[in-house]
Coordinates of C-alpha atoms in Angstrom, one line a residue:
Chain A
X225 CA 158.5 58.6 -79.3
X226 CA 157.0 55.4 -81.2
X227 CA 159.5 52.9 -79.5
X228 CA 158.7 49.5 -81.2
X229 CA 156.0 49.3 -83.7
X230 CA 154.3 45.7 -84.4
X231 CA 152.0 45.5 -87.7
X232 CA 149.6 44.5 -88.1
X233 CA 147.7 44.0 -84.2
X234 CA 145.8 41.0 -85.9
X235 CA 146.1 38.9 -88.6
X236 CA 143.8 35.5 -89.3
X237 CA 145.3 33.4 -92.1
X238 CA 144.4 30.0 -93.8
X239 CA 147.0 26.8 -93.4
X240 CA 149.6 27.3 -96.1
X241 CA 149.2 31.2 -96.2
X242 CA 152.6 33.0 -96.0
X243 CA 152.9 36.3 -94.3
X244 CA 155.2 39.1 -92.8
X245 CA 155.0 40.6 -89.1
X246 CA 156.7 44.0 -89.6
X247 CA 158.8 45.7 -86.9
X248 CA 160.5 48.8 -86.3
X249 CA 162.3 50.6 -83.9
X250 CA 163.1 54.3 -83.4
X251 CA 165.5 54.4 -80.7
X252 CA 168.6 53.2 -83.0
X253 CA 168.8 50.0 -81.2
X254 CA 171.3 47.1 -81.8
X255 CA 169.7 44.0 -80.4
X256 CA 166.1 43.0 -82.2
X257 CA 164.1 39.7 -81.6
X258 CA 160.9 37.8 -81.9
X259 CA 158.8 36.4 -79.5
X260 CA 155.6 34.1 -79.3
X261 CA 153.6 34.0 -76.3
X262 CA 151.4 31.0 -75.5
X263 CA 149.4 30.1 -72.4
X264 CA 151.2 28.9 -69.9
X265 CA 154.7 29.4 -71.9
X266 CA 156.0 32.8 -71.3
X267 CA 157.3 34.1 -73.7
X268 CA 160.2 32.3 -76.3
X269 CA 162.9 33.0 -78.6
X270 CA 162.5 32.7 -82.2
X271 CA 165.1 35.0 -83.8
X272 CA 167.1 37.4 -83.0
X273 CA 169.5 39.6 -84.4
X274 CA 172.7 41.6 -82.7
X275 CA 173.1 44.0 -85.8
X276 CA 171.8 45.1 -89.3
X277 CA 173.1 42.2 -91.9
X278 CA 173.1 39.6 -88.5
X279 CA 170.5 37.1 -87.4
X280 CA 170.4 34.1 -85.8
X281 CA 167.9 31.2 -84.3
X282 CA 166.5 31.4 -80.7
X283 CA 164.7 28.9 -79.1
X284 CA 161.7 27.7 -81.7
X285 CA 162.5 29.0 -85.1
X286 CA 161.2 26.6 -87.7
X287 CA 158.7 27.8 -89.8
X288 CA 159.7 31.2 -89.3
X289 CA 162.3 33.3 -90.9
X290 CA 163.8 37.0 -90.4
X291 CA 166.3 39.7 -91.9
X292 CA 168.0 42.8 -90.4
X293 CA 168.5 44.8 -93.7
X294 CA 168.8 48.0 -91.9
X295 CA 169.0 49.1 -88.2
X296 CA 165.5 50.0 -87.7
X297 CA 163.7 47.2 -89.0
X298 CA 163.5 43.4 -88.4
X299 CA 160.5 41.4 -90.3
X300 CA 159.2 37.9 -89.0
X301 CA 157.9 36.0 -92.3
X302 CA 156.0 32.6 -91.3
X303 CA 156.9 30.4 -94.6
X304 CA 153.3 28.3 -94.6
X305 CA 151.5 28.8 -91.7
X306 CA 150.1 26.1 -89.7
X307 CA 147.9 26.0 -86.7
X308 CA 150.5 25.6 -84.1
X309 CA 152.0 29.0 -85.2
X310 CA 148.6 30.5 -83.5
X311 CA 149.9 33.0 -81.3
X312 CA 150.8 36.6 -79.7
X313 CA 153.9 37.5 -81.7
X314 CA 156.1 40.1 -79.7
X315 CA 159.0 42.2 -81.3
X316 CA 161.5 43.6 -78.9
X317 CA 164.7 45.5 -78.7
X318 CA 167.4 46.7 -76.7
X319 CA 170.3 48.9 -77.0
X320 CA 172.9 46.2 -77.6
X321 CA 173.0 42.3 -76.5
X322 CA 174.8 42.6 -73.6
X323 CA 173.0 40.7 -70.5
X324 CA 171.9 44.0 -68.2
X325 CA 169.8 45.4 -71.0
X326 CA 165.9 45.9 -70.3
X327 CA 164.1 44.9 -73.5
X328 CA 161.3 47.2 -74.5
X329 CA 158.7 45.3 -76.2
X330 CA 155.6 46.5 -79.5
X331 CA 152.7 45.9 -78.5
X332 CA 152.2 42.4 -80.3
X333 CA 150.8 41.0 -83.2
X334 CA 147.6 38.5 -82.6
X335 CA 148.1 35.8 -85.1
X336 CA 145.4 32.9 -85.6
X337 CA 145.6 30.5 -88.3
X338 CA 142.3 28.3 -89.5
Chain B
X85 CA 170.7 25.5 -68.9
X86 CA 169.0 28.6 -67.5
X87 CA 165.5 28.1 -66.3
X88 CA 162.9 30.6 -64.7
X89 CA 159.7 29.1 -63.0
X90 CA 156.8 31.4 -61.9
X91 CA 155.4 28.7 -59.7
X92 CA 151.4 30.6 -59.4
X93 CA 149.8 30.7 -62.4
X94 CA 147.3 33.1 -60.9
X95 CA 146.8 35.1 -57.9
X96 CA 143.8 36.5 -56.7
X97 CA 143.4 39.3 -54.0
X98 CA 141.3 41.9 -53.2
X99 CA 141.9 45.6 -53.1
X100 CA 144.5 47.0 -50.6
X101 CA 145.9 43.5 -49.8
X102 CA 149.6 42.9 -49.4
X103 CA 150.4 40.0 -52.6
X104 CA 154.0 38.6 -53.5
X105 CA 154.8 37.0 -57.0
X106 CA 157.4 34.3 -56.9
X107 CA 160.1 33.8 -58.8
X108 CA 163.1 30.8 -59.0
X109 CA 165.4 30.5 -61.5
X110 CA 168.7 28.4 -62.3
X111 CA 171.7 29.3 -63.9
X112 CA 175.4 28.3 -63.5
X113 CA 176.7 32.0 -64.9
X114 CA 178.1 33.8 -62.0
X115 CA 177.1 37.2 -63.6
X116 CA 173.6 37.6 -64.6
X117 CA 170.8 39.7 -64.5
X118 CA 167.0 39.2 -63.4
X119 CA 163.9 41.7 -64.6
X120 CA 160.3 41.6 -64.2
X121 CA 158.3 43.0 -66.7
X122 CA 154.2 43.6 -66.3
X123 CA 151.6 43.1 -68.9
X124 CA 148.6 44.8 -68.1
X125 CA 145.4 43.9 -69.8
X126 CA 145.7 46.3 -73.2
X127 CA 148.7 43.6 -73.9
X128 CA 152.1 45.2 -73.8
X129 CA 155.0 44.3 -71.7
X130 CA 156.6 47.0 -69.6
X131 CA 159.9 46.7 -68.2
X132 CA 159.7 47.4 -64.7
X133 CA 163.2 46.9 -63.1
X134 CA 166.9 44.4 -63.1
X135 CA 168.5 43.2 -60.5
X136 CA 172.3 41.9 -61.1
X137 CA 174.0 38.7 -59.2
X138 CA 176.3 41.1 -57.4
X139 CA 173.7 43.1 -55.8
X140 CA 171.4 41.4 -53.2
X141 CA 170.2 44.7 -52.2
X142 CA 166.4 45.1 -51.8
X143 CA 164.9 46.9 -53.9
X144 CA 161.6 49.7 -53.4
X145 CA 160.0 52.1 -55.2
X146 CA 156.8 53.4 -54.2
X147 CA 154.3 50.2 -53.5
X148 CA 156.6 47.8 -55.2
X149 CA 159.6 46.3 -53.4
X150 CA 161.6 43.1 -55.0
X151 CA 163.6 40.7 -52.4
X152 CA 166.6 38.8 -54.2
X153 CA 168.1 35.9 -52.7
X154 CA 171.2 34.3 -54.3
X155 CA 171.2 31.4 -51.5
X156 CA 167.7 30.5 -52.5
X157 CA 168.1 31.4 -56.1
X158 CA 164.7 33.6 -55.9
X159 CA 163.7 36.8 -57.2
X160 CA 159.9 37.4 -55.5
X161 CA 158.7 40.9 -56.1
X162 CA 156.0 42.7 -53.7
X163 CA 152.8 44.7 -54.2
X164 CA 152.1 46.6 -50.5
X165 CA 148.3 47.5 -50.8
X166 CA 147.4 46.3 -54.3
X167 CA 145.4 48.2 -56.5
X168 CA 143.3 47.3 -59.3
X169 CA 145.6 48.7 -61.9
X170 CA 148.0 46.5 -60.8
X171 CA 145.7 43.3 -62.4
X172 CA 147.9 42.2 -65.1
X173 CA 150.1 39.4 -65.7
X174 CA 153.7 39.6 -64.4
X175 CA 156.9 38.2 -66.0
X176 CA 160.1 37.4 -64.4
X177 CA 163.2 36.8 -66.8
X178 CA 166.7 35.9 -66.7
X179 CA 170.3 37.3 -68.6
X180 CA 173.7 35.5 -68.6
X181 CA 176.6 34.9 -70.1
X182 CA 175.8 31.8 -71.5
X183 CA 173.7 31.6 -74.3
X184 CA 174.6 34.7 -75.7
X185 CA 172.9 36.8 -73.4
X186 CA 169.6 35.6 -74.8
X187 CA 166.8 36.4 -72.1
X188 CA 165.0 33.5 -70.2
X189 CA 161.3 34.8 -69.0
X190 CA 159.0 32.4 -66.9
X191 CA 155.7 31.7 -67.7
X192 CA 154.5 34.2 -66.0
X193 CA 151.9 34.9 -62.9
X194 CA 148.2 36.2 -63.7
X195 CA 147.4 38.5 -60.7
X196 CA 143.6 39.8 -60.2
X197 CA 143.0 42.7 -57.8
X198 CA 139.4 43.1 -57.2
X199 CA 137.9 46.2 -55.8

C-alpha cells in the first residue's frame, strides 16, 4: 500500500521560480491538506480540501495555491517563491473531515529557496 | 480559538528511563478530539493514537500510556523504559467543531534517548 506520496523529497529553487509539490493518495480518501513545518512551529495549515472540485484556505496560504481535480490527487503550486516559503512541506489525508479522523501523512517535501 | 502548547522543546534521557511529553491545549468545543503523532528521524509523521473529550480513560499499549485530563486541559503521553528508537520528535494535536474540524498540532517536543 503506497498511502500518501509527496514528490519530489527535495527541491532547491531561485526567488521568483514557480513550482508544483505533487500528492496522491491511494486509500480513496475525502479530506486532503497541506502542511509546512518550521522550527519551533509545528506544523500549519495551508490548504485543504473536503472533496474533488473543493478547496479552501487554512491557516497561511498566500503564495501558495491548490486544486482537487480528482479524488486521488491534490497539487501545492508556490506562485513565486520567496525565501520565507523555505520549508518541510507535508501532504496529508484522512478518510473524511470529520474531527475523530487520524491524518496519515507522505513523507514530506524538503523545499529551500536561494 | 484552539491552541495546543508542547511546553519542552527537547527532552533528553538516557536509555531505560521513564520520560513524559506534555501537552495543554484550549478549546471552547465541548466535543473534540486529541492525537499524538511521532516523527522519527527518517521524517515522516505517524499517527499513534486519539483521545475524545468524552473519554478520560487512560490509555496503554505496551510502553506507551497517555493520561487525559479535562480539569487540567492536558493530554501528557508516557514512555515507561525509553528506548532509543523512541528518539524522535513527538506531536500533539487538536480536532473540534469549530473551525471546520481543521486540526491544531503543537510545536512539538524533540525527545533524545541515548544508549
Amino acid at each position: 500500500n503506497a498511502g500518501v506520496t509527496q514528490t519530489p523529497k527535495f527541491q532547491v529553487l531561485k526567488t521568483g521560480q514557480s513550482m508544483t509539490l505533487q500528492c496522491a493518495q491511494d486509500m480513496n480518501h475525502e479530506y486532503m491538506s497541506w502542511y509546512r513545518q518550521d522550527p519551533g512551529m509545528g506544523l500549519r495549515l495551508i490548504h485543504y480540501s473536503v472533496g474533488a472540485g473543493i478547496t479552501d484556505q487554512g491557516e497561511v496560504p498566500n503564495g501558495y495555491n491548490v486544486s482537487r481535480s480528482t479524488t486521488e490527487d491534490f497539487p501545492l503550486r508556490l506562485l513565486s517563491a520567496a525565501p520565507s516559503q523555505t520549508s518541510v512541506y507535508f501532504c496529508a489525508s484522512s478518510r473524511n473531515d470529520r474531527a475523530d479522523q487520524p491524518q496519515h501523512f507522505g513523507d514530506g517535501t524538503r523545499l529551500s529557496i536561494l | 480559538a484552539q491552541k495546543v502548547t508542547q511546553a519542552q522543546t527537547e527532552i533528553s534521557v538516557v536509555e531505560k528511563e521513564d520520560v513524559t511529553l506534555d501537552c495543554v491545549y484550549e478549546t471552547r468545543d465541548t466535543t473534540y478530539y486529541l492525537f499524538w503523532y511521532k516523527q522519527p528521524p527518517s521524517g515522516e509523521l505517524v499517527f499513534l493514537i486519539r483521545r475524545n473529550s468524552f473519554d478520560e480513560q487512560n490509555e496503554i499499549s505496551g510502553r506507551y500510556s497517555w493520561n487525559f485530563q479535562k480539569s487540567t486541559s492536558s493530554f501528557n503521553f508516557t514512555i515507561t523504559a525509553s528506548q532509543v528508537v523512541d528518539s524522535a520528535v513527538y506531536f500533539c494535536a487538536l480536532s473540534g467543531n469549530t473551525g471546520g474540524f481543521k486540526t491544531i498540532f503543537g510545536a512539538g517536543t524533540r525527545l533524545f534517548v541515548k544508549a
